[in-house]
């Protein structure tokens, strides 16, 4: 009996490896980003892939980077879902994009959230939107619960990763507008300032510099990374053999690091707050 089980496992492993070599991994995602009025960076990512143990499953990631307070982080796998131009549907978590903007929700036991991005669009470049997101992290009792209401400026981003790719991105917003540099985004570089929007080519975002500068059209950005960060490793607690199996089935071990940034736009006195995102696969 043991030999039959071993043989079946071997056949299954060979089939998975064959599929891994034939099917090119693809991961589609919708990201809702917002900067609250107090500078808190709020990042929601809803992703669906086509390969691996979690094929067609919705993976939800949430990161909330707050000043002088510990970061909030959440990750869950929600079950089968569909992702299209109107959002993410079919799972307990999701995002719905309509004519008046977008609504997002997360329903996990560890974190619950509901929010709106009023007047948000999926155009290229998108319009900066009014964000209002309520987050609750249940504690042992009401006195130990965490979260809060975050109101500010936000936007929607759709990303597509084909193959096992690494990329660095920059997301930021303020009362005067918003900006994005993300090579995986369907609209990879844009800035909206005082009602005007620009999109075009931008130099890659450095992955390993604490301070750097970028040009976006006629605007100059001076970016400084802060100490607040979140590391999201899909297989943080997996053994080496388990990571190898994940690669075989087409689901490598992506590590996403989000760090808070402060940006000076041109010579404006107001600083924009955002996140510096590095994605690596191994």
PDB file of C-alpha atoms in Angstrom:
ATOM      1  CA  UNK A   1       0.000   0.000   0.000  1.00  0.00           C
ATOM      2  CA  UNK A   2       2.823   2.360   0.901  1.00  0.00           C
ATOM      3  CA  UNK A   3       4.441   1.812  -2.474  1.00  0.00           C
ATOM      4  CA  UNK A   4       1.199   2.711  -4.259  1.00  0.00           C
ATOM      5  CA  UNK A   5       0.877   5.907  -2.253  1.00  0.00           C
ATOM      6  CA  UNK A   6       4.512   6.820  -2.962  1.00  0.00           C
ATOM      7  CA  UNK A   7       4.016   6.111  -6.668  1.00  0.00           C
ATOM      8  CA  UNK A   8       0.892   8.282  -6.813  1.00  0.00           C
ATOM      9  CA  UNK A   9       2.698  11.102  -5.038  1.00  0.00           C
ATOM     10  CA  UNK A  10       5.586  10.788  -7.474  1.00  0.00           C
ATOM     11  CA  UNK A  11       3.253  10.917 -10.474  1.00  0.00           C
ATOM     12  CA  UNK A  12       1.502  13.943  -8.994  1.00  0.00           C
ATOM     13  CA  UNK A  13       4.798  15.719  -8.427  1.00  0.00           C
ATOM     14  CA  UNK A  14       5.898  15.045 -12.012  1.00  0.00           C
ATOM     15  CA  UNK A  15       2.558  16.371 -13.295  1.00  0.00           C
ATOM     16  CA  UNK A  16       2.907  19.541 -11.211  1.00  0.00           C
ATOM     17  CA  UNK A  17       6.446  20.075 -12.457  1.00  0.00           C
ATOM     18  CA  UNK A  18       5.314  19.587 -16.064  1.00  0.00           C
ATOM     19  CA  UNK A  19       2.544  22.138 -15.549  1.00  0.00           C
ATOM     20  CA  UNK A  20       5.067  24.501 -13.985  1.00  0.00           C
ATOM     21  CA  UNK A  21       7.210  24.335 -17.117  1.00  0.00           C
ATOM     22  CA  UNK A  22       4.273  24.705 -19.535  1.00  0.00           C
ATOM     23  CA  UNK A  23       1.985  27.228 -17.822  1.00  0.00           C
ATOM     24  CA  UNK A  24       3.396  30.710 -17.283  1.00  0.00           C
ATOM     25  CA  UNK A  25       2.470  32.065 -13.852  1.00  0.00           C
ATOM     26  CA  UNK A  26       0.274  35.159 -13.942  1.00  0.00           C
ATOM     27  CA  UNK A  27      -0.957  37.165 -10.992  1.00  0.00           C
ATOM     28  CA  UNK A  28      -3.545  39.925 -11.344  1.00  0.00           C
ATOM     29  CA  UNK A  29      -4.253  42.314  -8.502  1.00  0.00           C
ATOM     30  CA  UNK A  30      -6.228  45.374  -7.541  1.00  0.00           C
ATOM     31  CA  UNK A  31      -4.563  47.699  -5.035  1.00  0.00           C
ATOM     32  CA  UNK A  32      -6.369  50.404  -3.099  1.00  0.00           C
ATOM     33  CA  UNK A  33      -3.941  52.894  -1.589  1.00  0.00           C
ATOM     34  CA  UNK A  34      -4.669  55.895   0.620  1.00  0.00           C
ATOM     35  CA  UNK A  35      -2.808  58.401   2.765  1.00  0.00           C
ATOM     36  CA  UNK A  36      -4.832  59.557   5.752  1.00  0.00           C
ATOM     37  CA  UNK A  37      -4.785  63.136   6.973  1.00  0.00           C
ATOM     38  CA  UNK A  38      -2.367  62.227   9.773  1.00  0.00           C
ATOM     39  CA  UNK A  39       0.100  60.666   7.295  1.00  0.00           C
ATOM     40  CA  UNK A  40      -0.907  57.041   7.878  1.00  0.00           C
ATOM     41  CA  UNK A  41      -0.298  54.880   4.787  1.00  0.00           C
ATOM     42  CA  UNK A  42      -3.125  52.420   4.053  1.00  0.00           C
ATOM     43  CA  UNK A  43      -2.480  49.614   1.539  1.00  0.00           C
ATOM     44  CA  UNK A  44      -5.018  46.957   0.450  1.00  0.00           C
ATOM     45  CA  UNK A  45      -4.068  44.344  -2.173  1.00  0.00           C
ATOM     46  CA  UNK A  46      -6.428  41.742  -3.674  1.00  0.00           C
ATOM     47  CA  UNK A  47      -4.632  39.207  -5.919  1.00  0.00           C
ATOM     48  CA  UNK A  48      -5.659  36.159  -7.964  1.00  0.00           C
ATOM     49  CA  UNK A  49      -3.141  33.843  -9.672  1.00  0.00           C
ATOM     50  CA  UNK A  50      -3.467  31.122 -12.287  1.00  0.00           C
ATOM     51  CA  UNK A  51      -0.998  28.518 -10.982  1.00  0.00           C
ATOM     52  CA  UNK A  52       0.042  26.690  -7.857  1.00  0.00           C
ATOM     53  CA  UNK A  53      -1.659  25.462  -4.749  1.00  0.00           C
ATOM     54  CA  UNK A  54      -3.669  28.716  -4.545  1.00  0.00           C
ATOM     55  CA  UNK A  55      -4.672  28.998  -8.215  1.00  0.00           C
ATOM     56  CA  UNK A  56      -7.853  31.061  -8.654  1.00  0.00           C
ATOM     57  CA  UNK A  57      -7.912  31.780  -4.913  1.00  0.00           C
ATOM     58  CA  UNK A  58      -8.124  35.356  -3.659  1.00  0.00           C
ATOM     59  CA  UNK A  59      -5.189  36.434  -1.514  1.00  0.00           C
ATOM     60  CA  UNK A  60      -5.868  39.574   0.511  1.00  0.00           C
ATOM     61  CA  UNK A  61      -3.044  41.626   2.018  1.00  0.00           C
ATOM     62  CA  UNK A  62      -3.475  44.676   4.216  1.00  0.00           C
ATOM     63  CA  UNK A  63      -0.743  46.913   5.621  1.00  0.00           C
ATOM     64  CA  UNK A  64      -1.346  50.066   7.644  1.00  0.00           C
ATOM     65  CA  UNK A  65       1.781  52.039   8.518  1.00  0.00           C
ATOM     66  CA  UNK A  66       1.141  54.545  11.280  1.00  0.00           C
ATOM     67  CA  UNK A  67       3.389  57.185  12.786  1.00  0.00           C
ATOM     68  CA  UNK A  68       4.711  56.343  16.259  1.00  0.00           C
ATOM     69  CA  UNK A  69       2.391  53.326  16.527  1.00  0.00           C
ATOM     70  CA  UNK A  70       2.937  49.693  15.562  1.00  0.00           C
ATOM     71  CA  UNK A  71       1.925  48.735  12.022  1.00  0.00           C
ATOM     72  CA  UNK A  72      -1.187  46.709  11.320  1.00  0.00           C
ATOM     73  CA  UNK A  73      -0.835  43.740   8.971  1.00  0.00           C
ATOM     74  CA  UNK A  74      -3.246  41.144   7.655  1.00  0.00           C
ATOM     75  CA  UNK A  75      -3.126  38.328   5.096  1.00  0.00           C
ATOM     76  CA  UNK A  76      -5.773  35.763   4.200  1.00  0.00           C
ATOM     77  CA  UNK A  77      -6.751  33.345   1.441  1.00  0.00           C
ATOM     78  CA  UNK A  78     -10.450  33.672   0.747  1.00  0.00           C
ATOM     79  CA  UNK A  79     -11.444  30.979  -1.740  1.00  0.00           C
ATOM     80  CA  UNK A  80     -12.282  31.179  -5.451  1.00  0.00           C
ATOM     81  CA  UNK A  81     -12.697  34.670  -6.881  1.00  0.00           C
ATOM     82  CA  UNK A  82     -12.779  36.482 -10.198  1.00  0.00           C
ATOM     83  CA  UNK A  83     -10.854  39.657 -10.992  1.00  0.00           C
ATOM     84  CA  UNK A  84     -11.822  41.998 -13.823  1.00  0.00           C
ATOM     85  CA  UNK A  85     -12.091  45.678 -14.731  1.00  0.00           C
ATOM     86  CA  UNK A  86     -14.897  46.120 -12.191  1.00  0.00           C
ATOM     87  CA  UNK A  87     -12.985  44.771  -9.221  1.00  0.00           C
ATOM     88  CA  UNK A  88     -12.738  41.463  -7.358  1.00  0.00           C
ATOM     89  CA  UNK A  89     -15.845  39.341  -6.857  1.00  0.00           C
ATOM     90  CA  UNK A  90     -17.041  36.018  -5.480  1.00  0.00           C
ATOM     91  CA  UNK A  91     -15.074  35.804  -2.224  1.00  0.00           C
ATOM     92  CA  UNK A  92     -15.787  37.166   1.278  1.00  0.00           C
ATOM     93  CA  UNK A  93     -13.188  39.901   0.662  1.00  0.00           C
ATOM     94  CA  UNK A  94     -13.354  42.058  -2.426  1.00  0.00           C
ATOM     95  CA  UNK A  95     -13.541  45.404  -4.158  1.00  0.00           C
ATOM     96  CA  UNK A  96     -16.369  46.718  -6.335  1.00  0.00           C
ATOM     97  CA  UNK A  97     -15.714  49.533  -8.818  1.00  0.00           C
ATOM     98  CA  UNK A  98     -18.713  51.534  -9.991  1.00  0.00           C
ATOM     99  CA  UNK A  99     -19.498  54.869 -11.606  1.00  0.00           C
ATOM    100  CA  UNK A 100     -19.258  56.710  -8.286  1.00  0.00           C
ATOM    101  CA  UNK A 101     -15.983  55.140  -7.164  1.00  0.00           C
ATOM    102  CA  UNK A 102     -14.998  51.945  -5.386  1.00  0.00           C
ATOM    103  CA  UNK A 103     -16.032  50.053  -2.269  1.00  0.00           C
ATOM    104  CA  UNK A 104     -13.694  47.618  -0.541  1.00  0.00           C
ATOM    105  CA  UNK A 105     -14.163  45.164   2.298  1.00  0.00           C
ATOM    106  CA  UNK A 106     -12.186  42.654   4.333  1.00  0.00           C
ATOM    107  CA  UNK A 107     -14.048  40.196   6.553  1.00  0.00           C
ATOM    108  CA  UNK A 108     -11.335  38.180   8.301  1.00  0.00           C
ATOM    109  CA  UNK A 109     -11.338  37.191  11.957  1.00  0.00           C
ATOM    110  CA  UNK A 110      -8.016  38.977  12.476  1.00  0.00           C
ATOM    111  CA  UNK A 111      -8.961  42.205  10.685  1.00  0.00           C
ATOM    112  CA  UNK A 112     -12.166  43.692   9.361  1.00  0.00           C
ATOM    113  CA  UNK A 113     -12.399  46.688   7.102  1.00  0.00           C
ATOM    114  CA  UNK A 114     -14.878  48.550   4.971  1.00  0.00           C
ATOM    115  CA  UNK A 115     -14.155  51.620   2.929  1.00  0.00           C
ATOM    116  CA  UNK A 116     -14.880  53.816  -0.052  1.00  0.00           C
ATOM    117  CA  UNK A 117     -12.787  55.660  -2.598  1.00  0.00           C
ATOM    118  CA  UNK A 118     -15.240  58.260  -3.833  1.00  0.00           C
ATOM    119  CA  UNK A 119     -14.848  59.251  -7.494  1.00  0.00           C
ATOM    120  CA  UNK A 120     -11.949  56.792  -7.933  1.00  0.00           C
ATOM    121  CA  UNK A 121     -11.394  55.659 -11.520  1.00  0.00           C
ATOM    122  CA  UNK A 122      -9.353  53.030 -13.310  1.00  0.00           C
ATOM    123  CA  UNK A 123      -8.349  55.466 -16.073  1.00  0.00           C
ATOM    124  CA  UNK A 124      -4.745  56.106 -17.084  1.00  0.00           C
ATOM    125  CA  UNK A 125      -3.863  58.196 -15.252  1.00  0.00           C
ATOM    126  CA  UNK A 126      -6.510  57.686 -12.568  1.00  0.00           C
ATOM    127  CA  UNK A 127      -8.053  60.504 -10.593  1.00  0.00           C
ATOM    128  CA  UNK A 128      -7.135  61.005  -6.953  1.00  0.00           C
ATOM    129  CA  UNK A 129     -10.122  60.132  -4.778  1.00  0.00           C
ATOM    130  CA  UNK A 130     -11.520  60.887  -1.354  1.00  0.00           C
ATOM    131  CA  UNK A 131     -10.778  57.891   0.859  1.00  0.00           C
ATOM    132  CA  UNK A 132     -12.721  56.810   3.930  1.00  0.00           C
ATOM    133  CA  UNK A 133     -11.726  53.429   5.406  1.00  0.00           C
ATOM    134  CA  UNK A 134     -12.834  51.960   8.735  1.00  0.00           C
ATOM    135  CA  UNK A 135     -10.540  49.249  10.125  1.00  0.00           C
ATOM    136  CA  UNK A 136     -11.127  47.068  13.181  1.00  0.00           C
ATOM    137  CA  UNK A 137      -8.718  44.548  14.670  1.00  0.00           C
ATOM    138  CA  UNK A 138     -10.656  42.644  17.357  1.00  0.00           C
ATOM    139  CA  UNK A 139      -8.922  42.226  20.697  1.00  0.00           C
ATOM    140  CA  UNK A 140      -9.714  40.152  23.754  1.00  0.00           C
ATOM    141  CA  UNK A 141     -12.181  42.847  24.731  1.00  0.00           C
ATOM    142  CA  UNK A 142     -13.314  46.219  23.456  1.00  0.00           C
ATOM    143  CA  UNK A 143     -10.524  47.991  25.339  1.00  0.00           C
ATOM    144  CA  UNK A 144      -7.818  46.087  23.457  1.00  0.00           C
ATOM    145  CA  UNK A 145      -9.245  46.365  19.939  1.00  0.00           C
ATOM    146  CA  UNK A 146      -7.140  48.201  17.354  1.00  0.00           C
ATOM    147  CA  UNK A 147      -7.669  50.031  14.085  1.00  0.00           C
ATOM    148  CA  UNK A 148      -9.453  53.289  13.399  1.00  0.00           C
ATOM    149  CA  UNK A 149     -11.087  55.489  10.802  1.00  0.00           C
ATOM    150  CA  UNK A 150      -8.709  56.694   8.085  1.00  0.00           C
ATOM    151  CA  UNK A 151      -9.813  59.596   5.896  1.00  0.00           C
ATOM    152  CA  UNK A 152      -7.699  61.255   3.260  1.00  0.00           C
ATOM    153  CA  UNK A 153      -6.681  60.870  -0.386  1.00  0.00           C
ATOM    154  CA  UNK A 154      -6.409  57.595  -2.292  1.00  0.00           C
ATOM    155  CA  UNK A 155      -6.480  55.861  -5.661  1.00  0.00           C
ATOM    156  CA  UNK A 156      -6.870  52.498  -7.392  1.00  0.00           C
ATOM    157  CA  UNK A 157      -4.122  50.529  -9.130  1.00  0.00           C
ATOM    158  CA  UNK A 158      -4.341  47.354 -11.205  1.00  0.00           C
ATOM    159  CA  UNK A 159      -1.144  45.306 -11.511  1.00  0.00           C
ATOM    160  CA  UNK A 160      -0.283  42.298 -13.660  1.00  0.00           C
ATOM    161  CA  UNK A 161       2.762  40.106 -12.961  1.00  0.00           C
ATOM    162  CA  UNK A 162       3.624  37.586 -15.682  1.00  0.00           C
ATOM    163  CA  UNK A 163       6.225  35.036 -14.642  1.00  0.00           C
ATOM    164  CA  UNK A 164       8.178  35.271 -11.420  1.00  0.00           C
ATOM    165  CA  UNK A 165       9.113  38.944 -11.392  1.00  0.00           C
ATOM    166  CA  UNK A 166      10.705  41.358  -8.970  1.00  0.00           C
ATOM    167  CA  UNK A 167       9.872  45.052  -8.968  1.00  0.00           C
ATOM    168  CA  UNK A 168      10.132  48.229  -6.906  1.00  0.00           C
ATOM    169  CA  UNK A 169       7.333  50.772  -6.676  1.00  0.00           C
ATOM    170  CA  UNK A 170       6.389  54.087  -5.084  1.00  0.00           C
ATOM    171  CA  UNK A 171       2.884  55.062  -3.945  1.00  0.00           C
ATOM    172  CA  UNK A 172       2.027  58.426  -2.365  1.00  0.00           C
ATOM    173  CA  UNK A 173      -0.833  60.850  -1.856  1.00  0.00           C
ATOM    174  CA  UNK A 174      -1.676  64.113  -0.100  1.00  0.00           C
ATOM    175  CA  UNK A 175      -4.479  66.647  -0.037  1.00  0.00           C
ATOM    176  CA  UNK A 176      -3.059  68.189  -3.216  1.00  0.00           C
ATOM    177  CA  UNK A 177      -2.930  65.005  -5.300  1.00  0.00           C
ATOM    178  CA  UNK A 178      -1.327  61.583  -5.708  1.00  0.00           C
ATOM    179  CA  UNK A 179       1.405  59.751  -7.599  1.00  0.00           C
ATOM    180  CA  UNK A 180       2.483  56.247  -8.595  1.00  0.00           C
ATOM    181  CA  UNK A 181       5.562  54.604 -10.073  1.00  0.00           C
ATOM    182  CA  UNK A 182       5.022  50.847 -10.461  1.00  0.00           C
ATOM    183  CA  UNK A 183       6.332  48.826 -13.445  1.00  0.00           C
ATOM    184  CA  UNK A 184       3.688  46.138 -12.839  1.00  0.00           C
ATOM    185  CA  UNK A 185       0.777  48.585 -12.998  1.00  0.00           C
ATOM    186  CA  UNK A 186      -1.368  48.880 -16.103  1.00  0.00           C
ATOM    187  CA  UNK A 187      -0.677  52.625 -15.831  1.00  0.00           C
ATOM    188  CA  UNK A 188       2.924  52.433 -14.606  1.00  0.00           C
ATOM    189  CA  UNK A 189       3.827  56.071 -13.872  1.00  0.00           C
ATOM    190  CA  UNK A 190       1.618  59.089 -13.252  1.00  0.00           C
ATOM    191  CA  UNK A 191       1.125  62.103 -11.017  1.00  0.00           C
ATOM    192  CA  UNK A 192      -1.970  64.181 -10.260  1.00  0.00           C
ATOM    193  CA  UNK A 193      -1.372  67.632  -8.771  1.00  0.00           C
ATOM    194  CA  UNK A 194      -3.929  70.393  -8.217  1.00  0.00           C
ATOM    195  CA  UNK A 195      -6.368  68.938 -10.727  1.00  0.00           C
ATOM    196  CA  UNK A 196      -3.779  68.333 -13.461  1.00  0.00           C
ATOM    197  CA  UNK A 197      -2.658  64.806 -14.409  1.00  0.00           C
ATOM    198  CA  UNK A 198       0.506  63.608 -16.148  1.00  0.00           C
ATOM    199  CA  UNK A 199       1.665  60.172 -17.271  1.00  0.00           C
ATOM    200  CA  UNK A 200       4.909  59.186 -18.976  1.00  0.00           C
ATOM    201  CA  UNK A 201       8.288  57.515 -18.570  1.00  0.00           C
ATOM    202  CA  UNK A 202      10.044  57.612 -15.199  1.00  0.00           C
ATOM    203  CA  UNK A 203      13.393  56.228 -14.071  1.00  0.00           C
ATOM    204  CA  UNK A 204      13.156  53.014 -12.006  1.00  0.00           C
ATOM    205  CA  UNK A 205      12.586  53.427  -8.285  1.00  0.00           C
ATOM    206  CA  UNK A 206      15.803  52.484  -6.420  1.00  0.00           C
ATOM    207  CA  UNK A 207      15.451  49.380  -4.279  1.00  0.00           C
ATOM    208  CA  UNK A 208      18.318  49.955  -1.848  1.00  0.00           C
ATOM    209  CA  UNK A 209      18.687  53.717  -1.290  1.00  0.00           C
ATOM    210  CA  UNK A 210      17.446  55.515   1.802  1.00  0.00           C
ATOM    211  CA  UNK A 211      17.072  58.797  -0.093  1.00  0.00           C
ATOM    212  CA  UNK A 212      16.766  59.490  -3.805  1.00  0.00           C
ATOM    213  CA  UNK A 213      15.251  61.847  -6.370  1.00  0.00           C
ATOM    214  CA  UNK A 214      12.928  61.262  -9.311  1.00  0.00           C
ATOM    215  CA  UNK A 215      11.520  63.441 -12.075  1.00  0.00           C
ATOM    216  CA  UNK A 216       7.877  63.098 -13.130  1.00  0.00           C
ATOM    217  CA  UNK A 217       7.211  65.427 -16.013  1.00  0.00           C
ATOM    218  CA  UNK A 218       7.956  68.938 -14.779  1.00  0.00           C
ATOM    219  CA  UNK A 219       7.887  67.835 -11.132  1.00  0.00           C
ATOM    220  CA  UNK A 220      10.869  66.893  -8.994  1.00  0.00           C
ATOM    221  CA  UNK A 221      10.516  64.399  -6.140  1.00  0.00           C
ATOM    222  CA  UNK A 222      12.860  64.101  -3.178  1.00  0.00           C
ATOM    223  CA  UNK A 223      12.119  60.809  -1.452  1.00  0.00           C
ATOM    224  CA  UNK A 224      13.241  59.759   2.031  1.00  0.00           C
ATOM    225  CA  UNK A 225      12.507  56.287   3.400  1.00  0.00           C
ATOM    226  CA  UNK A 226      11.494  56.032   7.045  1.00  0.00           C
ATOM    227  CA  UNK A 227      12.021  53.274   9.639  1.00  0.00           C
ATOM    228  CA  UNK A 228       8.406  52.077   9.692  1.00  0.00           C
ATOM    229  CA  UNK A 229       7.983  48.996   7.527  1.00  0.00           C
ATOM    230  CA  UNK A 230       6.084  45.737   7.022  1.00  0.00           C
ATOM    231  CA  UNK A 231       7.540  42.499   5.612  1.00  0.00           C
ATOM    232  CA  UNK A 232       5.004  40.212   3.950  1.00  0.00           C
ATOM    233  CA  UNK A 233       6.466  36.777   3.210  1.00  0.00           C
ATOM    234  CA  UNK A 234       3.976  34.277   1.840  1.00  0.00           C
ATOM    235  CA  UNK A 235       5.928  31.299   3.199  1.00  0.00           C
ATOM    236  CA  UNK A 236       7.503  32.891   6.259  1.00  0.00           C
ATOM    237  CA  UNK A 237       7.056  29.752   8.367  1.00  0.00           C
ATOM    238  CA  UNK A 238       7.693  27.166   5.639  1.00  0.00           C
ATOM    239  CA  UNK A 239      10.583  24.735   5.640  1.00  0.00           C
ATOM    240  CA  UNK A 240      13.070  24.582   2.775  1.00  0.00           C
ATOM    241  CA  UNK A 241      11.368  21.506   1.295  1.00  0.00           C
ATOM    242  CA  UNK A 242       8.001  23.259   1.477  1.00  0.00           C
ATOM    243  CA  UNK A 243       9.394  26.301  -0.321  1.00  0.00           C
ATOM    244  CA  UNK A 244      10.797  24.011  -3.025  1.00  0.00           C
ATOM    245  CA  UNK A 245       7.402  22.364  -3.446  1.00  0.00           C
ATOM    246  CA  UNK A 246       5.799  25.795  -3.720  1.00  0.00           C
ATOM    247  CA  UNK A 247       8.180  26.628  -6.576  1.00  0.00           C
ATOM    248  CA  UNK A 248       7.423  23.317  -8.292  1.00  0.00           C
ATOM    249  CA  UNK A 249       3.692  24.016  -8.309  1.00  0.00           C
ATOM    250  CA  UNK A 250       4.250  27.495  -9.705  1.00  0.00           C
ATOM    251  CA  UNK A 251       3.825  29.468  -6.511  1.00  0.00           C
ATOM    252  CA  UNK A 252       7.246  30.824  -5.502  1.00  0.00           C
ATOM    253  CA  UNK A 253       7.942  32.600  -2.241  1.00  0.00           C
ATOM    254  CA  UNK A 254       7.334  36.298  -2.924  1.00  0.00           C
ATOM    255  CA  UNK A 255       8.518  38.698  -0.273  1.00  0.00           C
ATOM    256  CA  UNK A 256       6.935  42.150  -0.233  1.00  0.00           C
ATOM    257  CA  UNK A 257       8.462  44.910   1.894  1.00  0.00           C
ATOM    258  CA  UNK A 258       6.530  48.130   2.403  1.00  0.00           C
ATOM    259  CA  UNK A 259       8.309  51.120   3.973  1.00  0.00           C
ATOM    260  CA  UNK A 260       6.868  54.474   4.786  1.00  0.00           C
ATOM    261  CA  UNK A 261       8.280  57.369   2.802  1.00  0.00           C
ATOM    262  CA  UNK A 262       8.145  61.131   2.960  1.00  0.00           C
ATOM    263  CA  UNK A 263       8.276  63.060  -0.306  1.00  0.00           C
ATOM    264  CA  UNK A 264       8.957  66.699  -1.009  1.00  0.00           C
ATOM    265  CA  UNK A 265       7.336  67.672  -4.283  1.00  0.00           C
ATOM    266  CA  UNK A 266       9.162  70.540  -5.986  1.00  0.00           C
ATOM    267  CA  UNK A 267       9.619  73.229  -3.326  1.00  0.00           C
ATOM    268  CA  UNK A 268       6.240  72.851  -1.664  1.00  0.00           C
ATOM    269  CA  UNK A 269       6.199  73.113   2.121  1.00  0.00           C
ATOM    270  CA  UNK A 270       3.753  70.201   2.495  1.00  0.00           C
ATOM    271  CA  UNK A 271       5.316  66.742   2.498  1.00  0.00           C
ATOM    272  CA  UNK A 272       3.526  63.854   0.813  1.00  0.00           C
ATOM    273  CA  UNK A 273       3.432  60.507   2.617  1.00  0.00           C
ATOM    274  CA  UNK A 274       3.424  57.116   0.952  1.00  0.00           C
ATOM    275  CA  UNK A 275       5.006  53.670   0.726  1.00  0.00           C
ATOM    276  CA  UNK A 276       8.073  52.266  -0.999  1.00  0.00           C
ATOM    277  CA  UNK A 277       7.294  48.717  -2.199  1.00  0.00           C
ATOM    278  CA  UNK A 278       9.848  46.055  -3.076  1.00  0.00           C
ATOM    279  CA  UNK A 279       8.699  42.698  -4.455  1.00  0.00           C
ATOM    280  CA  UNK A 280      11.135  39.814  -4.795  1.00  0.00           C
ATOM    281  CA  UNK A 281      10.709  36.128  -5.557  1.00  0.00           C
ATOM    282  CA  UNK A 282      13.045  33.401  -4.436  1.00  0.00           C
TER     283      UNK A 282
END
